[in-house]
PDB file of C-alpha atoms in Angstrom:
ATOM      1  CA  MET A   1     122.967 107.198 122.133  1.00  0.00           C
ATOM      2  CA  GLY A   2     126.737 107.324 122.463  1.00  0.00           C
ATOM      3  CA  ASP A   3     128.448 109.340 125.198  1.00  0.00           C
ATOM      4  CA  GLY A   4     130.159 111.557 122.651  1.00  0.00           C
ATOM      5  CA  VAL A   5     126.869 112.755 121.166  1.00  0.00           C
ATOM      6  CA  ASP A   6     125.804 116.299 121.962  1.00  0.00           C
ATOM      7  CA  ALA A   7     122.065 115.988 122.532  1.00  0.00           C
ATOM      8  CA  GLY A   8     121.749 119.740 122.192  1.00  0.00           C
ATOM      9  CA  GLN A   9     122.537 119.385 118.486  1.00  0.00           C
ATOM     10  CA  ILE A  10     119.651 116.980 117.818  1.00  0.00           C
ATOM     11  CA  ALA A  11     116.116 118.295 117.455  1.00  0.00           C
ATOM     12  CA  THR A  12     113.175 116.467 119.042  1.00  0.00           C
ATOM     13  CA  LEU A  13     110.490 114.798 116.946  1.00  0.00           C
ATOM     14  CA  ILE A  14     107.798 114.940 119.622  1.00  0.00           C
ATOM     15  CA  GLU A  15     107.683 116.712 122.951  1.00  0.00           C
ATOM     16  CA  GLY A  16     105.822 116.499 126.229  1.00  0.00           C
ATOM     17  CA  GLY A  17     104.851 113.762 128.668  1.00  0.00           C
ATOM     18  CA  THR A  18     108.350 112.870 129.855  1.00  0.00           C
ATOM     19  CA  GLY A  19     107.291 112.625 133.488  1.00  0.00           C
ATOM     20  CA  SER A  20     110.086 114.967 134.507  1.00  0.00           C
ATOM     21  CA  GLN A  21     110.041 118.750 135.023  1.00  0.00           C
ATOM     22  CA  SER A  22     106.245 118.688 134.872  1.00  0.00           C
ATOM     23  CA  GLU A  23     106.082 122.231 136.133  1.00  0.00           C
ATOM     24  CA  LEU A  24     107.791 123.538 132.985  1.00  0.00           C
ATOM     25  CA  GLU A  25     106.263 124.126 129.549  1.00  0.00           C
ATOM     26  CA  ALA A  26     109.578 123.321 127.865  1.00  0.00           C
ATOM     27  CA  GLN A  27     110.971 119.909 126.922  1.00  0.00           C
ATOM     28  CA  PRO A  28     113.800 118.772 129.253  1.00  0.00           C
ATOM     29  CA  GLU A  29     117.225 119.095 127.622  1.00  0.00           C
ATOM     30  CA  PHE A  30     118.765 116.140 129.495  1.00  0.00           C
ATOM     31  CA  LEU A  31     118.938 112.520 128.378  1.00  0.00           C
ATOM     32  CA  PRO A  32     117.140 110.296 127.933  1.00  0.00           C
ATOM     33  CA  ASP A  33     114.081 112.444 128.690  1.00  0.00           C
ATOM     34  CA  LYS A  34     114.640 114.828 125.815  1.00  0.00           C
ATOM     35  CA  PHE A  35     113.877 112.052 123.327  1.00  0.00           C
ATOM     36  CA  GLU A  36     111.505 109.925 125.392  1.00  0.00           C
ATOM     37  CA  SER A  37     108.177 111.690 125.219  1.00  0.00           C
ATOM     38  CA  GLY A  38     104.927 109.971 125.988  1.00  0.00           C
ATOM     39  CA  THR A  39     104.303 106.275 126.453  1.00  0.00           C
ATOM     40  CA  PRO A  40     106.349 104.144 124.082  1.00  0.00           C
ATOM     41  CA  ASN A  41     104.536 101.593 121.923  1.00  0.00           C
ATOM     42  CA  LEU A  42     105.344  98.786 124.366  1.00  0.00           C
ATOM     43  CA  SER A  43     103.087  96.153 122.829  1.00  0.00           C
ATOM     44  CA  GLY A  44     104.553  97.018 119.433  1.00  0.00           C
ATOM     45  CA  ILE A  45     108.096  96.695 120.740  1.00  0.00           C
ATOM     46  CA  ALA A  46     107.283  93.392 122.460  1.00  0.00           C
ATOM     47  CA  GLY A  47     105.667  92.145 119.273  1.00  0.00           C
ATOM     48  CA  LEU A  48     108.682  93.120 117.215  1.00  0.00           C
ATOM     49  CA  HIS A  49     110.941  91.312 119.656  1.00  0.00           C
ATOM     50  CA  ALA A  50     108.847  88.154 119.515  1.00  0.00           C
ATOM     51  CA  GLY A  51     108.782  88.329 115.713  1.00  0.00           C
ATOM     52  CA  LEU A  52     112.515  88.800 115.407  1.00  0.00           C
ATOM     53  CA  SER A  53     113.209  86.014 117.907  1.00  0.00           C
ATOM     54  CA  TRP A  54     111.056  83.691 115.842  1.00  0.00           C
ATOM     55  CA  VAL A  55     112.991  84.602 112.694  1.00  0.00           C
ATOM     56  CA  MET A  56     116.364  84.135 114.430  1.00  0.00           C
ATOM     57  CA  GLU A  57     115.283  80.760 115.761  1.00  0.00           C
ATOM     58  CA  ARG A  58     114.397  79.501 112.298  1.00  0.00           C
ATOM     59  CA  GLY A  59     117.388  81.177 110.670  1.00  0.00           C
ATOM     60  CA  ILE A  60     117.169  83.719 107.894  1.00  0.00           C
ATOM     61  CA  GLY A  61     119.023  81.353 105.534  1.00  0.00           C
ATOM     62  CA  ALA A  62     116.518  78.564 106.131  1.00  0.00           C
ATOM     63  CA  ILE A  63     113.599  80.931 105.573  1.00  0.00           C
ATOM     64  CA  ARG A  64     115.147  82.160 102.345  1.00  0.00           C
ATOM     65  CA  ARG A  65     115.779  78.618 101.070  1.00  0.00           C
ATOM     66  CA  HIS A  66     112.181  77.688 101.860  1.00  0.00           C
ATOM     67  CA  GLU A  67     110.878  80.698  99.960  1.00  0.00           C
ATOM     68  CA  GLU A  68     113.132  79.972  96.984  1.00  0.00           C
ATOM     69  CA  GLU A  69     111.836  76.421  96.846  1.00  0.00           C
ATOM     70  CA  LEU A  70     108.228  77.636  96.905  1.00  0.00           C
ATOM     71  CA  THR A  71     108.872  80.303  94.275  1.00  0.00           C
ATOM     72  CA  GLN A  72     110.555  77.737  92.028  1.00  0.00           C
ATOM     73  CA  ALA A  73     107.563  75.387  92.351  1.00  0.00           C
ATOM     74  CA  LEU A  74     105.178  78.256  91.657  1.00  0.00           C
ATOM     75  CA  LEU A  75     107.096  79.354  88.551  1.00  0.00           C
ATOM     76  CA  GLU A  76     107.244  75.795  87.221  1.00  0.00           C
ATOM     77  CA  GLY A  77     103.561  75.207  87.866  1.00  0.00           C
ATOM     78  CA  LEU A  78     102.476  78.424  86.206  1.00  0.00           C
ATOM     79  CA  ALA A  79     104.708  77.771  83.182  1.00  0.00           C
ATOM     80  CA  ASP A  80     102.686  74.601  82.606  1.00  0.00           C
ATOM     81  CA  ILE A  81      99.369  76.417  82.274  1.00  0.00           C
ATOM     82  CA  PRO A  82      98.571  77.603  78.736  1.00  0.00           C
ATOM     83  CA  GLY A  83      97.674  81.282  78.462  1.00  0.00           C
ATOM     84  CA  ILE A  84      99.552  82.353  81.590  1.00  0.00           C
ATOM     85  CA  THR A  85     102.183  85.070  81.364  1.00  0.00           C
ATOM     86  CA  VAL A  86     104.651  85.316  84.232  1.00  0.00           C
ATOM     87  CA  TYR A  87     106.525  88.586  84.761  1.00  0.00           C
ATOM     88  CA  GLY A  88     109.920  89.125  86.274  1.00  0.00           C
ATOM     89  CA  PRO A  89     112.957  86.858  86.756  1.00  0.00           C
ATOM     90  CA  ARG A  90     112.436  83.112  86.319  1.00  0.00           C
ATOM     91  CA  ASN A  91     115.268  82.440  88.728  1.00  0.00           C
ATOM     92  CA  PRO A  92     114.047  82.506  92.348  1.00  0.00           C
ATOM     93  CA  LYS A  93     117.559  83.395  93.496  1.00  0.00           C
ATOM     94  CA  LYS A  94     117.243  86.696  91.659  1.00  0.00           C
ATOM     95  CA  SER A  95     114.061  87.890  93.326  1.00  0.00           C
ATOM     96  CA  VAL A  96     112.118  87.930  96.535  1.00  0.00           C
ATOM     97  CA  ALA A  97     109.300  85.406  96.891  1.00  0.00           C
ATOM     98  CA  ILE A  98     106.823  87.260  94.720  1.00  0.00           C
ATOM     99  CA  VAL A  99     105.390  86.002  91.453  1.00  0.00           C
ATOM    100  CA  SER A 100     103.329  88.248  89.206  1.00  0.00           C
ATOM    101  CA  PHE A 101     101.174  86.829  86.423  1.00  0.00           C
ATOM    102  CA  THR A 102      98.266  87.437  84.084  1.00  0.00           C
ATOM    103  CA  ALA A 103      95.999  85.017  82.235  1.00  0.00           C
ATOM    104  CA  GLN A 104      94.895  85.554  78.677  1.00  0.00           C
ATOM    105  CA  GLY A 105      91.235  86.531  78.431  1.00  0.00           C
ATOM    106  CA  LYS A 106      90.770  86.983  82.207  1.00  0.00           C
ATOM    107  CA  ARG A 107      90.724  90.226  84.094  1.00  0.00           C
ATOM    108  CA  VAL A 108      93.094  90.362  87.046  1.00  0.00           C
ATOM    109  CA  SER A 109      90.262  91.558  89.318  1.00  0.00           C
ATOM    110  CA  GLU A 110      88.194  88.514  88.390  1.00  0.00           C
ATOM    111  CA  LEU A 111      91.130  86.146  88.914  1.00  0.00           C
ATOM    112  CA  GLY A 112      91.852  87.636  92.326  1.00  0.00           C
ATOM    113  CA  LEU A 113      88.243  87.541  93.429  1.00  0.00           C
ATOM    114  CA  ARG A 114      87.719  83.943  92.346  1.00  0.00           C
ATOM    115  CA  LEU A 115      90.959  82.771  93.968  1.00  0.00           C
ATOM    116  CA  ASP A 116      89.765  84.409  97.181  1.00  0.00           C
ATOM    117  CA  GLU A 117      86.104  83.353  97.156  1.00  0.00           C
ATOM    118  CA  GLU A 118      86.312  79.890  95.671  1.00  0.00           C
ATOM    119  CA  TYR A 119      89.738  78.739  96.845  1.00  0.00           C
ATOM    120  CA  GLU A 120      90.609  80.998  99.793  1.00  0.00           C
ATOM    121  CA  VAL A 121      93.855  82.035  98.145  1.00  0.00           C
ATOM    122  CA  LEU A 122      94.522  85.677  98.873  1.00  0.00           C
ATOM    123  CA  THR A 123      96.345  87.671  96.216  1.00  0.00           C
ATOM    124  CA  ARG A 124      96.818  91.320  95.413  1.00  0.00           C
ATOM    125  CA  VAL A 125      95.734  92.440  91.954  1.00  0.00           C
ATOM    126  CA  GLY A 126      96.148  95.524  89.795  1.00  0.00           C
ATOM    127  CA  LEU A 127      99.017  97.981  89.842  1.00  0.00           C
ATOM    128  CA  HIS A 128     100.199  97.481  93.447  1.00  0.00           C
ATOM    129  CA  CYS A 129     100.605 101.255  93.780  1.00  0.00           C
ATOM    130  CA  ALA A 130     103.594 100.914  91.424  1.00  0.00           C
ATOM    131  CA  PRO A 131     102.583 102.201  87.967  1.00  0.00           C
ATOM    132  CA  THR A 132     106.193 102.635  86.879  1.00  0.00           C
ATOM    133  CA  ALA A 133     107.099  99.070  87.792  1.00  0.00           C
ATOM    134  CA  HIS A 134     104.165  97.833  85.727  1.00  0.00           C
ATOM    135  CA  LYS A 135     105.166 100.044  82.778  1.00  0.00           C
ATOM    136  CA  THR A 136     108.639  98.508  82.991  1.00  0.00           C
ATOM    137  CA  ILE A 137     107.407  94.909  82.890  1.00  0.00           C
ATOM    138  CA  GLY A 138     104.783  95.735  80.268  1.00  0.00           C
ATOM    139  CA  SER A 139     101.651  95.102  82.326  1.00  0.00           C
ATOM    140  CA  PHE A 140     100.316  98.658  82.490  1.00  0.00           C
ATOM    141  CA  PRO A 141      97.456  99.636  82.928  1.00  0.00           C
ATOM    142  CA  GLU A 142      95.752  96.297  83.556  1.00  0.00           C
ATOM    143  CA  GLY A 143      98.272  95.173  86.166  1.00  0.00           C
ATOM    144  CA  THR A 144      98.923  91.627  87.338  1.00  0.00           C
ATOM    145  CA  VAL A 145      97.886  89.099  89.956  1.00  0.00           C
ATOM    146  CA  ARG A 146     100.612  88.906  92.582  1.00  0.00           C
ATOM    147  CA  LEU A 147     101.309  85.795  94.618  1.00  0.00           C
ATOM    148  CA  ALA A 148     103.637  85.992  97.593  1.00  0.00           C
ATOM    149  CA  PRO A 149     104.484  82.707  99.306  1.00  0.00           C
ATOM    150  CA  GLY A 150     105.901  83.156 102.765  1.00  0.00           C
ATOM    151  CA  VAL A 151     107.613  81.235 105.500  1.00  0.00           C
ATOM    152  CA  VAL A 152     104.424  79.485 106.622  1.00  0.00           C
ATOM    153  CA  THR A 153     103.374  78.561 103.083  1.00  0.00           C
ATOM    154  CA  THR A 154     103.915  74.898 102.134  1.00  0.00           C
ATOM    155  CA  LEU A 155     104.607  73.104  98.847  1.00  0.00           C
ATOM    156  CA  LYS A 156     101.132  71.630  99.209  1.00  0.00           C
ATOM    157  CA  ASP A 157      99.698  75.160  99.273  1.00  0.00           C
ATOM    158  CA  ILE A 158     101.583  75.904  96.070  1.00  0.00           C
ATOM    159  CA  SER A 159     100.227  72.897  94.185  1.00  0.00           C
ATOM    160  CA  TYR A 160      96.729  73.696  95.466  1.00  0.00           C
ATOM    161  CA  THR A 161      97.092  77.275  94.194  1.00  0.00           C
ATOM    162  CA  ILE A 162      98.368  76.148  90.805  1.00  0.00           C
ATOM    163  CA  GLN A 163      95.445  73.749  90.481  1.00  0.00           C
ATOM    164  CA  ALA A 164      93.053  76.567  91.426  1.00  0.00           C
ATOM    165  CA  ILE A 165      94.526  78.875  88.769  1.00  0.00           C
ATOM    166  CA  ARG A 166      94.349  76.075  86.231  1.00  0.00           C
ATOM    167  CA  GLU A 167      90.652  75.549  86.965  1.00  0.00           C
ATOM    168  CA  ILE A 168      89.781  79.249  86.764  1.00  0.00           C
ATOM    169  CA  VAL A 169      91.704  79.724  83.530  1.00  0.00           C
ATOM    170  CA  HIS A 170      89.977  76.738  81.908  1.00  0.00           C
ATOM    171  CA  ASP A 171      86.508  78.052  82.807  1.00  0.00           C
TER     172      ASP A 171
ATOM    173  CA  MET B   1      73.403  83.920  89.840  1.00  0.00           C
ATOM    174  CA  THR B   2      73.161  86.721  92.400  1.00  0.00           C
ATOM    175  CA  ASP B   3      72.764  90.230  91.131  1.00  0.00           C
ATOM    176  CA  TYR B   4      75.532  92.305  92.712  1.00  0.00           C
ATOM    177  CA  GLY B   5      76.228  95.971  93.139  1.00  0.00           C
ATOM    178  CA  VAL B   6      79.647  97.481  93.719  1.00  0.00           C
ATOM    179  CA  VAL B   7      80.483 100.607  95.692  1.00  0.00           C
ATOM    180  CA  LEU B   8      83.618 102.441  94.574  1.00  0.00           C
ATOM    181  CA  PHE B   9      85.576 104.711  96.904  1.00  0.00           C
ATOM    182  CA  TYR B  10      88.245 107.370  96.728  1.00  0.00           C
ATOM    183  CA  THR B  11      90.063 106.048  99.769  1.00  0.00           C
ATOM    184  CA  THR B  12      90.767 102.718 101.409  1.00  0.00           C
ATOM    185  CA  SER B  13      89.682 104.056 104.797  1.00  0.00           C
ATOM    186  CA  ALA B  14      86.217 104.915 103.431  1.00  0.00           C
ATOM    187  CA  ALA B  15      85.978 101.397 102.016  1.00  0.00           C
ATOM    188  CA  ILE B  16      86.859  99.848 105.372  1.00  0.00           C
ATOM    189  CA  ARG B  17      84.459 102.137 107.195  1.00  0.00           C
ATOM    190  CA  SER B  18      81.664 101.135 104.852  1.00  0.00           C
ATOM    191  CA  GLU B  19      82.393  97.451 105.251  1.00  0.00           C
ATOM    192  CA  LYS B  20      82.232  97.741 109.037  1.00  0.00           C
ATOM    193  CA  LEU B  21      79.073  99.793 108.927  1.00  0.00           C
ATOM    194  CA  LEU B  22      77.209  97.532 106.519  1.00  0.00           C
ATOM    195  CA  LEU B  23      78.307  94.289 108.179  1.00  0.00           C
ATOM    196  CA  LYS B  24      76.994  95.690 111.436  1.00  0.00           C
ATOM    197  CA  GLY B  25      73.738  96.475 109.659  1.00  0.00           C
ATOM    198  CA  GLY B  26      73.469  92.816 108.669  1.00  0.00           C
ATOM    199  CA  TYR B  27      74.052  93.295 104.949  1.00  0.00           C
ATOM    200  CA  ASN B  28      75.753  90.728 102.786  1.00  0.00           C
ATOM    201  CA  VAL B  29      78.827  92.687 101.748  1.00  0.00           C
ATOM    202  CA  LYS B  30      82.337  91.704 100.750  1.00  0.00           C
ATOM    203  CA  MET B  31      85.524  93.598  99.995  1.00  0.00           C
ATOM    204  CA  ILE B  32      86.683  92.800  96.477  1.00  0.00           C
ATOM    205  CA  PRO B  33      89.433  94.035  94.172  1.00  0.00           C
ATOM    206  CA  THR B  34      87.997  96.929  92.162  1.00  0.00           C
ATOM    207  CA  PRO B  35      86.703  95.348  88.951  1.00  0.00           C
ATOM    208  CA  ARG B  36      89.007  96.478  86.151  1.00  0.00           C
ATOM    209  CA  GLU B  37      86.107  97.571  83.942  1.00  0.00           C
ATOM    210  CA  LEU B  38      85.227 100.144  86.605  1.00  0.00           C
ATOM    211  CA  SER B  39      88.040 102.576  87.106  1.00  0.00           C
ATOM    212  CA  SER B  40      88.629 103.852  90.611  1.00  0.00           C
ATOM    213  CA  ASP B  41      91.259 105.639  92.632  1.00  0.00           C
ATOM    214  CA  CYS B  42      90.992 102.926  95.246  1.00  0.00           C
ATOM    215  CA  GLY B  43      92.131  99.328  94.760  1.00  0.00           C
ATOM    216  CA  ILE B  44      89.366  97.834  96.842  1.00  0.00           C
ATOM    217  CA  ALA B  45      85.624  98.045  96.372  1.00  0.00           C
ATOM    218  CA  LEU B  46      82.639  96.777  98.310  1.00  0.00           C
ATOM    219  CA  ARG B  47      80.277  94.263  96.790  1.00  0.00           C
ATOM    220  CA  PHE B  48      76.673  93.993  97.978  1.00  0.00           C
ATOM    221  CA  ASP B  49      73.442  92.282  96.935  1.00  0.00           C
ATOM    222  CA  TRP B  50      71.692  94.513  94.457  1.00  0.00           C
ATOM    223  CA  SER B  51      68.366  93.667  96.109  1.00  0.00           C
ATOM    224  CA  GLU B  52      69.619  95.619  99.142  1.00  0.00           C
ATOM    225  CA  GLN B  53      70.606  98.589  97.047  1.00  0.00           C
ATOM    226  CA  GLU B  54      68.186 101.060  98.641  1.00  0.00           C
ATOM    227  CA  PRO B  55      69.050 100.456 102.313  1.00  0.00           C
ATOM    228  CA  VAL B  56      72.776 100.144 101.526  1.00  0.00           C
ATOM    229  CA  ARG B  57      72.748 103.494  99.764  1.00  0.00           C
ATOM    230  CA  LYS B  58      70.792 105.021 102.631  1.00  0.00           C
ATOM    231  CA  SER B  59      73.138 103.618 105.334  1.00  0.00           C
ATOM    232  CA  LEU B  60      76.194 105.058 103.605  1.00  0.00           C
ATOM    233  CA  GLU B  61      74.443 108.365 103.153  1.00  0.00           C
ATOM    234  CA  THR B  62      73.332 108.532 106.791  1.00  0.00           C
ATOM    235  CA  ALA B  63      76.861 107.811 108.012  1.00  0.00           C
ATOM    236  CA  SER B  64      78.162 110.345 105.470  1.00  0.00           C
ATOM    237  CA  VAL B  65      80.807 108.013 104.101  1.00  0.00           C
ATOM    238  CA  GLU B  66      82.367 109.505 101.014  1.00  0.00           C
ATOM    239  CA  ILE B  67      81.818 107.183  98.078  1.00  0.00           C
ATOM    240  CA  GLN B  68      82.799 107.567  94.450  1.00  0.00           C
ATOM    241  CA  SER B  69      79.950 105.734  92.770  1.00  0.00           C
ATOM    242  CA  ILE B  70      77.680 102.689  92.853  1.00  0.00           C
ATOM    243  CA  HIS B  71      77.411 100.252  89.967  1.00  0.00           C
ATOM    244  CA  ARG B  72      75.295  97.270  89.122  1.00  0.00           C
ATOM    245  CA  MET B  73      77.304  94.235  88.025  1.00  0.00           C
TER     246      MET B  73
END
């Protein structure tokens, strides 16, 4: 908090357990104690630091390029399977690494379950708590199967997933 | 093919509680996406072997987990 900030003007979110002025019922008004109640989530903070360091080491640009490459491969692979509808932009540069699809004649819940059980590919199916988004893309109320490649996903994983979807759809 | 039952829930936390409870009880259960033909407020459901229907029902009842319904698949 900057020196020019008047701490008296800012309300506390939580109070108690500052370790100072223990004899008083009231929250201390001085800094930093006023805003440092209780034990901070140290393991959470350490975890966040480790996570961010890992990202900085790899480089956000490199992570993004990797995800674009995977998304492109996923889009191309899915386009090759008859009966598959892909929703959203076909240009990986215009979206995050998420690909939503449905397959003609297959319920999304069945697709998701079979990808999980038979191929160990974890997806999220249905409306993704976003009914309006699904109304916009025209997939309401059935929803879609959502694939989200990430930084540790490989091109090999993508071709394996596409093959798995191909097999399930042909069943 | 195994005869399955599916437990539907109102909340995700009840689903997770049930999974823990039934796994501990040695039942063959698995979290699955709620089958689309069964409508539910909750996106995940719990699948179990229908042959264990009685004890599964009883376990959930004893632990007073709030469930929406149970269906045979």
